[in-house]
Coordinates of C-alpha atoms and ligand atoms in Angstrom, one line a residue:
X1 CA 86.6 91.2 63.3
X2 CA 88.9 88.9 65.2
X3 CA 91.6 90.3 67.4
X4 CA 95.2 90.3 66.2
X5 CA 96.1 87.5 68.5
X6 CA 93.1 85.4 67.4
X7 CA 93.8 85.9 63.7
X8 CA 97.4 84.7 64.2
X9 CA 96.3 81.8 66.3
X10 CA 93.8 80.7 63.6
X11 CA 96.5 80.8 61.0
X12 CA 99.0 78.8 63.0
X13 CA 96.2 76.3 63.9
X14 CA 95.4 75.8 60.3
X15 CA 99.0 75.1 59.5
X16 CA 99.2 72.5 62.3
X17 CA 96.3 70.7 60.8
X18 CA 97.8 70.8 57.3
X19 CA 101.1 69.7 58.6
X20 CA 100.2 67.0 61.1
X21 CA 96.5 66.1 60.5
X22 CA 93.1 66.7 62.1
X23 CA 94.2 65.4 65.5
X24 CA 95.9 68.8 65.9
X25 CA 92.8 70.9 65.3
X26 CA 92.4 71.7 69.0
X27 CA 96.0 72.1 69.8
X28 CA 96.7 75.5 71.3
X29 CA 99.1 77.1 68.8
X30 CA 100.9 79.0 71.7
X31 CA 101.0 82.4 70.0
X32 CA 102.1 85.2 72.3
X33 CA 103.5 88.7 71.8
X34 CA 107.2 88.5 71.0
X35 CA 109.5 88.4 74.1
X36 CA 111.8 91.0 72.5
X37 CA 111.3 93.4 69.6
X38 CA 114.2 91.7 67.6
X39 CA 112.1 88.5 67.6
X40 CA 109.3 90.3 65.6
X41 CA 105.9 91.2 66.9
X42 CA 104.5 87.8 67.8
X43 CA 105.9 84.3 68.2
X44 CA 104.5 80.8 68.3
X45 CA 106.2 78.4 70.7
X46 CA 104.2 75.3 69.6
X47 CA 107.1 73.5 67.8
X48 CA 109.0 73.1 71.0
X49 CA 106.2 71.4 72.7
X50 CA 105.0 69.3 69.7
X51 CA 108.5 68.1 68.7
X52 CA 108.6 65.6 71.6
X53 CA 105.5 63.7 70.8
X54 CA 106.3 63.9 67.0
X55 CA 109.8 62.6 67.9
X56 CA 111.4 65.3 65.8
X57 CA 113.9 68.0 66.3
X58 CA 111.9 71.2 67.3
X59 CA 113.5 73.2 64.4
X60 CA 112.2 70.6 62.0
X61 CA 108.8 70.7 63.4
X62 CA 108.9 74.5 63.2
X63 CA 110.0 74.2 59.6
X64 CA 107.0 72.0 58.7
X65 CA 104.6 74.4 60.4
X66 CA 106.1 77.3 58.5
X67 CA 105.9 75.4 55.2
X68 CA 102.1 75.2 55.7
X69 CA 101.6 78.6 57.2
X70 CA 99.6 80.8 54.7
X71 CA 100.1 84.1 56.4
X72 CA 101.4 86.4 53.6
X73 CA 98.6 88.9 54.0
X74 CA 99.4 89.4 57.7
X75 CA 103.0 88.8 58.2
X76 CA 106.4 89.0 56.5
X77 CA 107.9 85.5 55.9
X78 CA 108.0 83.8 59.3
X79 CA 111.5 83.1 60.8
X80 CA 112.6 80.2 62.8
X81 CA 114.8 81.2 65.7
X82 CA 116.7 79.6 68.5
X83 CA 115.6 76.1 69.4
X84 CA 112.4 76.4 67.3
X85 CA 110.5 79.6 67.9
X86 CA 108.4 80.8 65.0
X87 CA 108.7 84.6 64.8
X88 CA 106.1 86.7 63.0
X89 CA 106.6 90.3 61.9
X90 CA 103.3 92.0 61.0
X91 CA 103.0 93.8 57.7
X92 CA 102.2 97.5 57.7
X93 CA 99.5 96.8 55.0
X94 CA 97.8 94.4 57.3
X95 CA 97.8 96.9 60.2
X96 CA 96.5 99.6 57.9
X97 CA 93.5 97.6 56.8
X98 CA 92.7 96.5 60.4
X99 CA 92.8 100.1 61.5
X100 CA 90.5 101.1 58.8
X101 CA 88.0 98.4 59.8
X102 CA 88.0 99.4 63.5
X103 CA 87.8 103.1 62.6
X104 CA 84.3 102.5 61.2
X105 CA 82.9 101.0 64.3
X106 CA 81.9 103.0 67.4
X107 CA 83.0 100.1 69.6
X108 CA 86.3 99.8 67.7
X109 CA 85.3 96.3 66.5
X110 CA 85.8 94.7 69.9
X111 CA 83.5 91.7 69.5
X112 CA 80.9 90.6 71.9
X113 CA 81.3 87.3 73.8
X114 CA 80.3 84.3 71.8
X115 CA 78.3 82.9 74.6
X116 CA 77.1 85.7 76.9
X117 CA 76.7 84.7 80.5
X118 CA 74.5 85.8 83.3
X119 CA 77.1 87.2 85.7
X120 CA 76.6 88.5 89.2
X121 CA 79.2 90.9 90.5
X122 CA 78.9 91.2 94.3
X123 CA 80.8 94.3 95.3
X124 CA 81.0 97.4 97.5
X125 CA 78.7 95.8 100.2
X126 CA 79.3 98.1 103.2
X127 CA 77.7 97.5 106.5
X128 CA 74.7 99.5 107.7
X129 CA 75.4 101.7 110.7
X130 CA 79.1 101.1 110.4
X131 CA 81.4 103.3 108.3
X132 CA 82.0 102.6 104.7
X133 CA 85.8 102.4 104.7
X134 CA 88.5 102.4 102.2
X135 CA 88.2 98.7 101.8
X136 CA 84.7 99.2 100.6
X137 CA 86.0 101.9 98.3
X138 CA 88.4 99.5 96.7
X139 CA 85.6 96.9 96.3
X140 CA 83.4 99.6 94.7
X141 CA 86.0 100.8 92.2
X142 CA 87.3 97.3 91.2
X143 CA 83.8 95.8 91.1
X144 CA 82.4 98.6 89.0
X145 CA 85.3 98.2 86.5
X146 CA 84.9 94.5 86.2
X147 CA 81.1 94.9 85.7
X148 CA 81.7 97.5 83.0
X149 CA 84.1 95.2 81.1
X150 CA 81.7 92.2 81.3
X151 CA 78.8 94.4 80.2
X152 CA 80.8 95.7 77.4
X153 CA 81.5 92.2 76.2
X154 CA 77.8 91.6 76.1
X155 CA 77.3 89.6 79.3
X156 CA 74.1 90.0 81.3
X157 CA 75.5 91.6 84.4
X158 CA 73.7 92.0 87.7
X159 CA 75.5 94.4 90.0
X160 CA 74.7 93.4 93.6
X161 CA 75.3 95.4 96.7
X162 CA 75.3 92.7 99.5
X163 CA 75.1 95.3 102.3
X164 CA 75.4 94.1 105.9
X165 CA 71.9 95.1 106.9
X166 CA 71.2 92.4 109.4
X167 CA 72.8 91.2 112.6
X168 CA 73.1 91.7 116.3
X169 CA 74.4 95.3 115.9
X170 CA 70.8 96.4 115.3
X171 CA 69.6 95.2 118.7
X172 CA 72.3 97.2 120.3
X173 CA 71.6 100.3 118.2
X174 CA 67.8 100.2 118.6
X175 CA 68.2 99.6 122.4
X176 CA 70.6 102.6 122.5
X177 CA 68.4 104.8 120.4
X178 CA 65.4 104.1 122.6
X179 CA 67.4 105.6 125.5
X180 CA 69.3 108.3 123.8
X181 CA 67.2 109.7 121.0
X182 CA 63.8 108.0 120.7
X183 CA 62.7 110.5 118.0
X184 CA 65.3 109.0 115.7
X185 CA 63.4 105.7 115.7
X186 CA 60.2 107.2 114.4
X187 CA 61.2 110.2 112.3
X188 CA 63.2 110.2 109.1
X189 CA 66.2 112.4 108.9
X190 CA 66.6 112.8 112.6
X191 CA 70.2 111.4 112.2
X192 CA 72.9 111.4 109.6
X193 CA 75.1 108.4 109.1
X194 CA 78.0 110.4 110.6
X195 CA 76.0 110.5 113.8
X196 CA 74.9 106.9 113.3
X197 CA 78.6 105.8 113.4
X198 CA 79.2 107.7 116.6
X199 CA 76.0 106.3 117.9
X200 CA 77.2 102.8 117.1
X201 CA 80.4 103.5 119.0
X202 CA 78.5 104.8 122.0
X203 CA 76.0 101.9 121.9
X204 CA 78.9 99.4 121.8
X205 CA 80.5 101.1 124.8
X206 CA 77.2 100.9 126.7
X207 CA 76.9 97.3 125.7
X208 CA 80.4 96.4 127.0
X209 CA 79.8 98.2 130.3
X210 CA 76.2 97.6 131.3
X211 CA 74.6 94.2 131.8
X212 CA 71.1 95.5 131.8
X213 CA 71.8 97.2 128.5
X214 CA 73.1 93.9 127.1
X215 CA 69.9 92.3 128.1
X216 CA 67.8 95.0 126.4
X217 CA 69.9 94.7 123.3
X218 CA 69.4 91.0 123.0
X219 CA 65.7 91.4 123.5
X220 CA 65.7 93.9 120.7
X221 CA 67.4 91.4 118.4
X222 CA 64.7 88.8 119.2
X223 CA 62.0 91.4 118.7
X224 CA 63.4 92.4 115.4
X225 CA 63.8 88.8 114.3
X226 CA 60.2 88.1 115.2
X227 CA 59.2 91.1 113.1
X228 CA 57.8 93.3 115.9
X229 CA 56.4 96.4 114.1
X230 CA 58.2 99.2 115.9
X231 CA 61.5 97.3 115.8
X232 CA 61.2 96.7 112.1
X233 CA 60.3 100.4 111.6
X234 CA 63.4 101.4 113.5
X235 CA 65.6 99.0 111.5
X236 CA 64.2 100.3 108.2
X237 CA 64.9 103.8 109.3
X238 CA 68.5 103.0 110.1
X239 CA 69.0 101.3 106.8
X240 CA 67.4 104.1 104.9
X241 CA 69.7 106.6 106.5
X242 CA 72.8 104.6 105.7
X243 CA 71.6 104.0 102.2
X244 CA 71.3 107.7 101.6
X245 CA 74.9 108.3 102.8
X246 CA 76.2 105.5 100.6
X247 CA 74.4 106.9 97.6
X248 CA 76.3 110.2 97.9
X249 CA 79.5 108.2 97.4
X250 CA 78.1 106.1 94.6
X251 CA 76.9 109.3 92.8
X252 CA 80.2 110.9 93.2
X253 CA 82.0 107.9 91.8
X254 CA 79.4 107.3 89.1
X255 CA 78.7 103.7 90.2
X256 CA 75.4 101.9 89.8
X257 CA 74.4 99.1 92.1
X258 CA 71.3 97.2 93.0
X259 CA 71.0 96.8 96.8
X260 CA 70.1 93.3 97.9
X261 CA 71.4 93.1 101.5
X262 CA 71.9 90.2 103.8
X263 CA 68.3 90.5 105.2
X264 CA 67.0 89.6 101.8
X265 CA 68.1 86.0 102.4
X266 CA 66.5 85.7 105.9
X267 CA 63.5 83.7 104.6
X268 CA 65.8 81.1 103.1
X269 CA 68.2 80.5 105.9
X270 CA 66.2 77.8 107.6
X271 CA 65.8 75.8 104.4
X272 CA 69.4 76.3 103.5
X273 CA 70.5 74.6 106.7
X274 CA 67.8 72.0 106.3
X275 CA 69.0 71.1 102.9
X276 CA 72.6 70.7 104.2
X277 CA 71.3 68.4 106.9
X278 CA 69.4 66.3 104.3
X279 CA 72.6 65.9 102.3
X280 CA 74.2 64.6 105.5
X281 CA 76.7 67.4 105.7
X282 CA 75.8 68.8 109.1
X283 CA 77.2 67.7 112.4
X284 CA 76.5 69.1 115.9
X285 CA 79.4 70.5 117.8
X286 CA 78.8 72.0 121.2
X287 CA 75.2 72.7 120.2
X288 CA 76.1 74.5 116.9
X289 CA 75.4 73.0 113.5
X290 CA 78.6 72.7 111.5
X291 CA 79.9 71.4 108.3
X292 CA 83.4 70.0 108.7
X293 CA 85.6 71.3 106.0
X294 CA 88.0 69.4 103.7
X295 CA 91.5 70.9 103.6
X296 CA 91.0 73.3 106.5
X297 CA 92.5 72.0 109.7
X298 CA 93.4 73.3 113.1
X299 CA 96.8 73.1 114.7
X300 CA 96.4 69.4 115.7
X301 CA 95.3 68.5 112.1
X302 CA 91.6 68.1 112.8
X303 CA 89.1 69.4 110.2
X304 CA 87.8 72.9 111.0
X305 CA 84.0 73.4 111.1
X306 CA 82.0 76.0 109.3
X307 CA 79.2 77.0 111.6
X308 CA 75.9 77.3 109.8
X309 CA 73.7 77.7 112.8
X310 CA 74.8 78.9 116.2
X311 CA 73.9 77.1 119.4
X312 CA 71.3 79.8 120.1
X313 CA 69.6 79.0 116.8
X314 CA 70.9 82.2 115.1
X315 CA 72.4 82.2 111.6
X316 CA 75.6 84.0 110.6
X317 CA 77.5 85.6 107.7
X318 CA 78.4 82.2 106.2
X319 CA 74.8 80.9 106.3
X320 CA 73.7 84.0 104.5
X321 CA 76.3 83.6 101.8
X322 CA 75.3 79.9 101.4
X323 CA 71.6 81.0 101.0
X324 CA 72.7 83.7 98.5
X325 CA 74.7 81.2 96.4
X326 CA 71.7 78.9 96.2
X327 CA 69.3 81.8 95.4
X328 CA 71.6 83.4 92.8
X329 CA 72.1 80.1 90.9
X330 CA 68.5 78.9 91.1
X331 CA 66.5 82.1 91.0
X332 CA 68.8 84.5 89.2
X333 CA 70.3 81.9 86.9
X334 CA 73.8 83.1 87.5
X335 CA 76.6 81.3 85.6
X336 CA 79.5 83.3 87.1
X337 CA 79.4 84.9 90.5
X338 CA 82.2 87.3 91.3
X339 CA 82.8 88.5 94.9
X340 CA 85.0 91.5 95.3
X341 CA 86.3 91.8 98.8
X342 CA 89.6 92.3 100.7
X343 CA 91.9 89.3 100.8
X344 CA 91.1 88.8 104.5
X345 CA 87.9 87.1 103.4
X346 CA 89.6 84.5 101.2
X347 CA 89.1 81.7 103.6
X348 CA 85.5 82.6 104.2
X349 CA 84.8 82.3 100.5
X350 CA 86.8 79.2 100.0
X351 CA 84.9 77.5 102.8
X352 CA 81.5 78.7 101.7
X353 CA 82.2 77.7 98.1
X354 CA 83.3 74.3 99.2
X355 CA 80.1 73.7 101.2
X356 CA 77.9 74.9 98.4
X357 CA 79.7 72.6 96.0
X358 CA 79.4 69.6 98.4
X359 CA 75.7 70.4 98.7
X360 CA 75.4 70.0 95.0
X361 CA 74.2 73.6 94.5
X362 CA 76.8 74.6 92.0
X363 CA 76.3 73.0 88.5
X364 CA 79.5 72.3 86.6
X365 CA 79.1 75.2 84.3
X366 CA 78.7 77.7 87.1
X367 CA 81.8 79.5 88.3
X368 CA 82.2 81.0 91.8
X369 CA 85.2 83.4 92.0
X370 CA 86.5 85.4 94.9
X371 CA 88.4 88.5 93.6
X372 CA 90.6 89.5 96.6
X373 CA 92.4 92.8 97.0
X374 CA 95.1 94.1 99.3
X375 CA 95.0 96.8 101.9
X376 CA 95.0 100.6 101.4
X377 CA 97.9 102.0 103.4
X378 CA 98.9 105.5 104.4
X379 CA 102.2 107.0 103.2
X380 CA 103.7 105.7 106.4
X381 CA 103.0 102.2 105.2
X382 CA 100.4 101.7 108.0
X383 CA 96.7 101.4 107.8
X384 CA 95.2 104.6 106.3
X385 CA 94.2 107.0 109.0
X386 CA 93.4 110.7 109.5
X387 CA 95.9 112.9 111.3
X388 CA 94.0 112.4 114.5
X389 CA 94.2 108.7 114.1
X390 CA 90.5 108.0 113.1
X391 CA 89.4 106.0 110.1
X392 CA 89.1 108.1 107.0
X393 CA 85.6 109.0 105.9
X394 CA 85.2 108.2 102.2
X395 CA 83.4 111.4 101.5
X396 CA 86.4 113.4 103.0
X397 CA 88.9 111.3 101.1
X398 CA 87.1 112.0 97.7
X399 CA 86.6 115.7 98.6
X400 CA 90.2 116.1 99.4
X401 CA 91.2 114.5 96.0
X402 CA 88.9 117.0 94.3
X403 CA 90.2 119.9 96.3
X404 CA 93.8 119.0 95.6
X405 CA 93.2 118.6 91.9
X406 CA 91.5 122.0 91.9
X407 CA 94.6 123.5 93.5
X408 CA 96.9 121.9 90.9
X409 CA 94.6 123.2 88.1
X410 CA 94.5 126.7 89.5
X411 CA 98.2 126.8 89.9
X412 CA 98.7 125.7 86.3
X413 CA 96.1 128.2 85.0
X414 CA 97.9 131.0 86.8
X415 CA 101.3 129.9 85.4
X416 CA 99.9 129.8 81.9
X417 CA 98.1 133.0 82.3
X418 CA 94.8 131.3 81.3
X419 CA 91.4 132.2 82.7
X420 CA 88.6 129.7 82.8
X421 CA 85.1 129.7 84.0
X422 CA 84.1 128.4 87.4
X423 CA 82.1 125.7 85.7
X424 CA 85.2 124.5 83.8
X425 CA 87.3 124.5 86.9
X426 CA 84.8 122.6 88.9
X427 CA 84.2 119.9 86.3
X428 CA 87.9 119.5 85.7
X429 CA 88.7 119.3 89.4
X430 CA 86.0 116.7 89.9
X431 CA 86.9 114.5 86.9
X432 CA 90.6 114.6 87.6
X433 CA 90.3 114.1 91.3
X434 CA 87.9 111.1 91.1
X435 CA 89.8 109.6 88.2
X436 CA 93.0 109.8 90.0
X437 CA 91.6 107.9 93.0
X438 CA 90.1 105.3 90.8
X439 CA 93.1 104.9 88.6
X440 CA 95.6 104.7 91.5
X441 CA 93.6 101.8 92.8
X442 CA 93.0 100.0 89.5
X443 CA 96.5 100.4 88.1
X444 CA 98.1 98.2 90.8
X445 CA 97.8 94.5 90.8
X446 CA 94.8 94.3 93.1
X447 CA 96.2 91.5 95.2
X448 CA 99.0 93.7 96.6
X449 CA 98.6 96.5 99.2
X450 CA 98.8 100.0 97.9
X451 CA 99.9 103.2 99.3
X452 CA 97.4 106.0 99.1
X453 CA 99.2 109.2 98.0
X454 CA 97.4 112.2 96.7
X455 CA 100.6 113.6 95.3
X456 CA 101.5 110.5 93.3
X457 CA 98.0 109.9 91.9
X458 CA 97.6 113.5 90.8
X459 CA 100.9 114.0 89.1
X460 CA 100.8 114.6 85.3
X461 CA 103.9 112.4 84.8
X462 CA 103.9 108.6 85.0
X463 CA 101.2 105.9 85.2
X464 CA 98.4 108.2 86.5
X465 CA 95.0 109.2 85.4
X466 CA 96.0 112.8 84.7
X467 CA 98.7 111.5 82.3
X468 CA 96.2 109.4 80.3
X469 CA 93.6 112.1 80.4
X470 CA 96.2 114.5 79.0
X471 CA 97.0 112.2 76.1
X472 CA 93.4 112.3 75.1
X473 CA 93.3 116.1 75.5
X474 CA 96.3 116.4 73.3
X475 CA 94.4 114.8 70.4
X476 CA 91.4 117.1 71.0
X477 CA 93.9 120.0 70.9
X478 CA 95.1 119.0 67.5
X479 CA 91.6 118.9 66.1
X480 CA 90.8 122.3 67.7
X481 CA 93.9 123.9 66.4
X482 CA 93.4 122.5 62.9
X483 CA 89.7 123.3 62.9
X484 CA 89.0 119.7 62.2
X485 CA 86.0 117.7 63.3
X486 CA 87.5 114.3 63.9
X487 CA 84.1 112.7 63.7
X488 CA 83.9 113.6 60.0
X489 CA 87.2 112.0 59.0
X490 CA 85.3 109.1 57.6
X491 CA 87.1 106.3 56.1
X492 CA 90.3 107.7 54.8
X493 CA 93.4 105.7 53.9
X494 CA 95.9 105.2 56.7
X495 CA 99.5 104.6 55.8
X496 CA 102.1 103.7 58.3
X497 CA 105.5 104.9 57.3
X498 CA 107.4 106.1 60.4
X499 CA 108.3 103.3 62.9
X500 CA 106.5 105.3 65.6
X501 CA 103.3 105.1 63.5
X502 CA 103.7 101.4 63.1
X503 CA 104.3 100.9 66.9
X504 CA 101.2 103.0 67.7
X505 CA 99.1 101.1 65.2
X506 CA 100.1 97.8 66.6
X507 CA 99.3 99.0 70.1
X508 CA 95.9 100.4 69.2
X509 CA 95.0 97.0 67.7
X510 CA 95.6 95.1 70.9
X511 CA 92.6 96.6 72.7
X512 CA 90.3 93.6 72.2
X513 CA 92.9 91.1 73.3
X514 CA 93.5 93.1 76.5
X515 CA 89.8 93.4 77.2
X516 CA 89.3 89.7 76.8
X517 CA 92.2 89.0 79.1
X518 CA 90.7 91.2 81.8
X519 CA 87.3 89.5 81.3
X520 CA 89.0 86.2 82.1
X521 CA 91.7 87.1 84.7
X522 CA 89.7 89.8 86.4
X523 CA 92.8 92.0 86.7
X524 CA 92.0 95.6 85.8
X525 CA 95.6 96.7 86.0
X526 CA 96.3 95.0 82.7
X527 CA 93.9 97.4 81.0
X528 CA 95.5 100.3 82.9
X529 CA 99.0 99.2 81.7
X530 CA 97.7 98.9 78.2
X531 CA 96.3 102.5 78.2
X532 CA 99.4 103.8 79.8
X533 CA 101.6 102.3 77.1
X534 CA 99.2 103.5 74.5
X535 CA 99.6 107.1 75.8
X536 CA 103.3 106.7 75.8
X537 CA 103.4 105.4 72.2
X538 CA 101.1 108.1 71.1
X539 CA 103.3 110.8 72.7
X540 CA 106.4 109.3 71.0
X541 CA 104.6 109.3 67.7
X542 CA 103.4 112.9 68.3
X543 CA 107.0 114.0 69.2
X544 CA 108.4 112.5 66.0
X545 CA 105.6 113.0 63.4
X546 CA 104.1 116.4 62.6
X547 CA 100.4 116.0 62.1
X548 CA 98.8 119.3 61.1
X549 CA 102.0 120.4 59.3
X550 CA 102.3 117.2 57.3
X551 CA 101.5 117.1 53.6
X552 CA 98.5 115.2 52.4
X553 CA 97.8 112.3 52.3
X554 CA 100.1 111.9 55.3
X555 CA 98.2 114.6 57.2
X556 CA 94.9 112.8 57.1
X557 CA 96.5 109.5 57.8
X558 CA 98.1 110.9 60.9
X559 CA 94.9 112.6 62.0
X560 CA 93.2 109.2 61.6
X561 CA 95.8 107.6 63.8
X562 CA 95.5 110.3 66.4
X563 CA 91.7 110.0 66.4
X564 CA 91.9 106.3 66.8
X565 CA 94.2 106.7 69.7
X566 CA 91.8 109.1 71.4
X567 CA 88.9 106.8 70.8
X568 CA 90.7 103.8 72.2
X569 CA 91.7 105.9 75.2
X570 CA 88.2 107.1 75.7
X571 CA 86.7 103.6 75.4
X572 CA 89.4 102.0 77.6
X573 CA 89.0 104.7 80.3
X574 CA 85.2 104.4 80.3
X575 CA 85.7 100.7 81.1
X576 CA 87.7 101.8 84.1
X577 CA 84.8 104.1 85.1
X578 CA 86.8 107.2 84.1
X579 CA 85.4 110.1 82.0
X580 CA 87.5 112.0 79.7
X581 CA 87.9 115.8 79.4
X582 CA 88.1 117.8 76.1
X583 CA 90.5 120.3 77.6
X584 CA 92.6 120.4 80.8
Ligands
LIG601 N1 79.7 93.4 104.2 C1 80.9 92.7 104.0 C2 82.0 93.5 104.6 O1 81.9 94.7 104.8 C3 81.2 92.4 102.6 C4 80.2 91.5 101.9 C5 80.8 90.8 100.7 N2 79.9 90.0 100.0 C6 79.4 88.8 100.4 N3 78.6 88.1 99.7 N4 79.9 88.2 101.5 O2 83.1 92.9 104.9

């Protein structure tokens, strides 16, 4: 089934061809949701833009289109308004039949992409032996959501965790561990990442203070790069311990990722730089190999370099990303590569993409996209910190969200005089707490900073996860109360009589348009907004229209509508990485 918007587009397109000829077959019919309810449900603005080239008055062009528009099954007679807008008002009978079609499909008739792509989503990507901070949390939540949406649309998605598992920090760490706790270099589990982070700080301090230690650390880097057995073993151990800590967070969030860290690309760094040299892109600058960038200049207007090999022969973050692009396109066959990181890395990616393109590594059909996001701030508007001023550990942050949601739940249970099992309380607290954190992040336009507030994200009112989860629970409550198994409703007739039913139906049917929009624009907040409005329109419907008390056939029709709302919410939330609850 085609989405609402696509069906309308198709009809207007056909009218354009009939009215003005085949040359207009590919003209975008400019159909959009109506700007105001009094203009109907959708409008086409094509007459205004076509009139000029047709040398007509826009209203005349609109009239010609309307004369050829065969849309009676979908819309009431189109109206021409203002300078030449074509307003379309959907018919209830059309919405009813569409709802019946989607009701029969477990995926609510959201179609799969016509040409599925091989997509890589590069997200989360914390650094080994450093803490996984809230920036990585954002990347994890947003990246997972985008991956889910692309997977749902039938793309072949590869979720890659580009962990920072290589670099000079390992020399320092290994040198320090040799001094401070040599057993940690040979025995698994001698350290937890919490300790590793402290160790990193201590090692850094030592490094800054002691020249002999600096020398040791540099030698360790060289040893590791040469593949000395005990250095490699120590490095692997450090990675393994970090990995286990990261996994705790991923499990709690329900996020799946394939780890392929920076070290994976080590064998390809040399040939990557060599190929850049062969293409004549590399120049030497103070001993370093650089590519001078187009459009990036310093204060005096000279082009900035991207260093691809340092003067000591070492490679860097950018070289690794260049090697990764090459590998991902050639070996993985990626057609779209999506990088989810904080906005601070926008220049890095713009530069790396430019060099990859100039090297001819990016075929025309391949798209490289950086998906930037803003900072997470504390309620004081500053960088999120603990009370003592330290960076917040993710584990603590998530635990706190769960603990607070548990408190809220227990308070509510006490107020309502309900008693629930410990199992129920635990599951509810976890689902609500984690959902609240995810939703708070996803519901903002990701490019802006957002203020992290437990109180706001956990409230039952407003654009929050608990509000949406509650709308879903309301429907399940109807079915429990009426002793009705919604799964067995089958294909009953839906009839939309009250305006709130009509509004709800129209909203339900926009799901596939919204999903496709997010697939293109990579903005999860659009889906959140849609689900929030869906919950609101459902609540308005439910306030106005009795369901269980209604007479047949109205009763069944309304049950169908409630069930479709719940299924849409469940599906939409699952694409955000949020599970639903049957009771709250
Ligand atoms: N490890 C990096 C960081 O913590 C993020 C890596 C993002 N992905 C990439 N291909 N550069 O900032």
